């Protein structure tokens, strides 16, 4: 799965959409730690826009950021 957008904002938004879809369909399981290097490679983006996307997903409540540990998938509720 590669993202082909050319503008940083679009890349970050596309990466967030892709990660969100991976959470919803179970490719990223609840409680799973996000490996930024592997995920960036999988999505075909650099780590900077991926981090912007992950930060946005933290703000949405889809991920949890733990200092010095990274990002983790938040369990989905029925409302999600």
PDB file of C-alpha atoms in Angstrom:
ATOM      1  CA  UNK A   1       0.000   0.000   0.000  1.00  0.00           C
ATOM      2  CA  UNK A   2       1.748   3.163  -1.130  1.00  0.00           C
ATOM      3  CA  UNK A   3       0.539   6.718  -0.894  1.00  0.00           C
ATOM      4  CA  UNK A   4       1.247   8.809  -3.966  1.00  0.00           C
ATOM      5  CA  UNK A   5       0.336  12.335  -2.868  1.00  0.00           C
ATOM      6  CA  UNK A   6       2.891  15.070  -3.521  1.00  0.00           C
ATOM      7  CA  UNK A   7       2.103  17.678  -0.854  1.00  0.00           C
ATOM      8  CA  UNK A   8       3.083  17.087   2.773  1.00  0.00           C
ATOM      9  CA  UNK A   9      -0.429  17.868   4.104  1.00  0.00           C
ATOM     10  CA  UNK A  10      -1.951  15.464   1.638  1.00  0.00           C
ATOM     11  CA  UNK A  11       0.629  12.803   2.481  1.00  0.00           C
ATOM     12  CA  UNK A  12      -0.072  13.148   6.199  1.00  0.00           C
ATOM     13  CA  UNK A  13      -3.822  13.059   5.635  1.00  0.00           C
ATOM     14  CA  UNK A  14      -3.523  10.050   3.328  1.00  0.00           C
ATOM     15  CA  UNK A  15      -1.289   8.274   5.835  1.00  0.00           C
ATOM     16  CA  UNK A  16      -3.810   8.992   8.611  1.00  0.00           C
ATOM     17  CA  UNK A  17      -6.609   7.616   6.423  1.00  0.00           C
ATOM     18  CA  UNK A  18      -4.571   4.485   5.692  1.00  0.00           C
ATOM     19  CA  UNK A  19      -3.679   3.886   9.346  1.00  0.00           C
ATOM     20  CA  UNK A  20      -7.288   4.510  10.378  1.00  0.00           C
ATOM     21  CA  UNK A  21      -8.447   1.907   7.833  1.00  0.00           C
ATOM     22  CA  UNK A  22      -5.827  -0.553   9.111  1.00  0.00           C
ATOM     23  CA  UNK A  23      -7.176  -0.124  12.645  1.00  0.00           C
ATOM     24  CA  UNK A  24     -10.803  -0.554  11.584  1.00  0.00           C
ATOM     25  CA  UNK A  25     -10.187  -3.691   9.512  1.00  0.00           C
ATOM     26  CA  UNK A  26      -7.915  -5.270  12.124  1.00  0.00           C
ATOM     27  CA  UNK A  27      -4.560  -5.093  10.332  1.00  0.00           C
ATOM     28  CA  UNK A  28      -3.448  -3.072  13.370  1.00  0.00           C
ATOM     29  CA  UNK A  29      -4.828  -4.734  16.489  1.00  0.00           C
ATOM     30  CA  UNK A  30      -5.931  -3.034  19.702  1.00  0.00           C
ATOM     31  CA  UNK A  31      -2.950  -2.528  21.981  1.00  0.00           C
ATOM     32  CA  UNK A  32      -0.444  -3.099  19.178  1.00  0.00           C
ATOM     33  CA  UNK A  33       2.659  -0.893  19.155  1.00  0.00           C
ATOM     34  CA  UNK A  34       3.153   1.041  15.913  1.00  0.00           C
ATOM     35  CA  UNK A  35       6.553   0.388  14.351  1.00  0.00           C
ATOM     36  CA  UNK A  36       7.128   3.706  12.571  1.00  0.00           C
ATOM     37  CA  UNK A  37       9.913   2.462  10.312  1.00  0.00           C
ATOM     38  CA  UNK A  38       7.959  -0.536   9.019  1.00  0.00           C
ATOM     39  CA  UNK A  39       4.709   1.383   8.705  1.00  0.00           C
ATOM     40  CA  UNK A  40       6.390   4.220   6.800  1.00  0.00           C
ATOM     41  CA  UNK A  41       7.907   1.682   4.400  1.00  0.00           C
ATOM     42  CA  UNK A  42       4.592  -0.122   4.029  1.00  0.00           C
ATOM     43  CA  UNK A  43       2.794   3.133   3.195  1.00  0.00           C
ATOM     44  CA  UNK A  44       5.618   4.470   1.030  1.00  0.00           C
ATOM     45  CA  UNK A  45       6.046   7.692   3.023  1.00  0.00           C
ATOM     46  CA  UNK A  46       8.831   9.175   5.121  1.00  0.00           C
ATOM     47  CA  UNK A  47       8.594   9.156   8.887  1.00  0.00           C
ATOM     48  CA  UNK A  48       7.912  12.896   9.176  1.00  0.00           C
ATOM     49  CA  UNK A  49       4.465  12.870   7.514  1.00  0.00           C
ATOM     50  CA  UNK A  50       3.744   9.545   9.212  1.00  0.00           C
ATOM     51  CA  UNK A  51       4.445  11.112  12.611  1.00  0.00           C
ATOM     52  CA  UNK A  52       2.153  14.016  11.707  1.00  0.00           C
ATOM     53  CA  UNK A  53      -0.541  11.477  10.823  1.00  0.00           C
ATOM     54  CA  UNK A  54       0.008   9.510  14.040  1.00  0.00           C
ATOM     55  CA  UNK A  55      -0.204  12.697  16.115  1.00  0.00           C
ATOM     56  CA  UNK A  56      -3.511  13.502  14.451  1.00  0.00           C
ATOM     57  CA  UNK A  57      -4.794  10.021  15.229  1.00  0.00           C
ATOM     58  CA  UNK A  58      -3.817  10.524  18.877  1.00  0.00           C
ATOM     59  CA  UNK A  59      -5.930  13.696  18.887  1.00  0.00           C
ATOM     60  CA  UNK A  60      -8.837  11.688  17.434  1.00  0.00           C
ATOM     61  CA  UNK A  61      -8.440   9.013  20.106  1.00  0.00           C
ATOM     62  CA  UNK A  62      -7.484   6.224  17.683  1.00  0.00           C
ATOM     63  CA  UNK A  63      -3.950   5.932  19.072  1.00  0.00           C
ATOM     64  CA  UNK A  64      -2.220   6.454  22.412  1.00  0.00           C
ATOM     65  CA  UNK A  65       1.206   8.112  22.562  1.00  0.00           C
ATOM     66  CA  UNK A  66       3.453   6.893  25.351  1.00  0.00           C
ATOM     67  CA  UNK A  67       6.644   8.888  25.958  1.00  0.00           C
ATOM     68  CA  UNK A  68       9.802   6.931  25.039  1.00  0.00           C
ATOM     69  CA  UNK A  69       7.663   3.947  23.986  1.00  0.00           C
ATOM     70  CA  UNK A  70       5.842   5.147  20.886  1.00  0.00           C
ATOM     71  CA  UNK A  71       2.312   4.898  19.583  1.00  0.00           C
ATOM     72  CA  UNK A  72      -0.197   2.181  20.441  1.00  0.00           C
ATOM     73  CA  UNK A  73      -3.557   1.302  18.905  1.00  0.00           C
ATOM     74  CA  UNK A  74      -6.498   2.274  21.077  1.00  0.00           C
ATOM     75  CA  UNK A  75      -9.250  -0.384  21.322  1.00  0.00           C
ATOM     76  CA  UNK A  76     -12.300   0.519  19.214  1.00  0.00           C
ATOM     77  CA  UNK A  77     -15.684   1.037  20.812  1.00  0.00           C
ATOM     78  CA  UNK A  78     -19.030   0.315  19.178  1.00  0.00           C
ATOM     79  CA  UNK A  79     -19.426   4.044  18.528  1.00  0.00           C
ATOM     80  CA  UNK A  80     -16.150   4.117  16.590  1.00  0.00           C
TER      81      UNK A  80
END
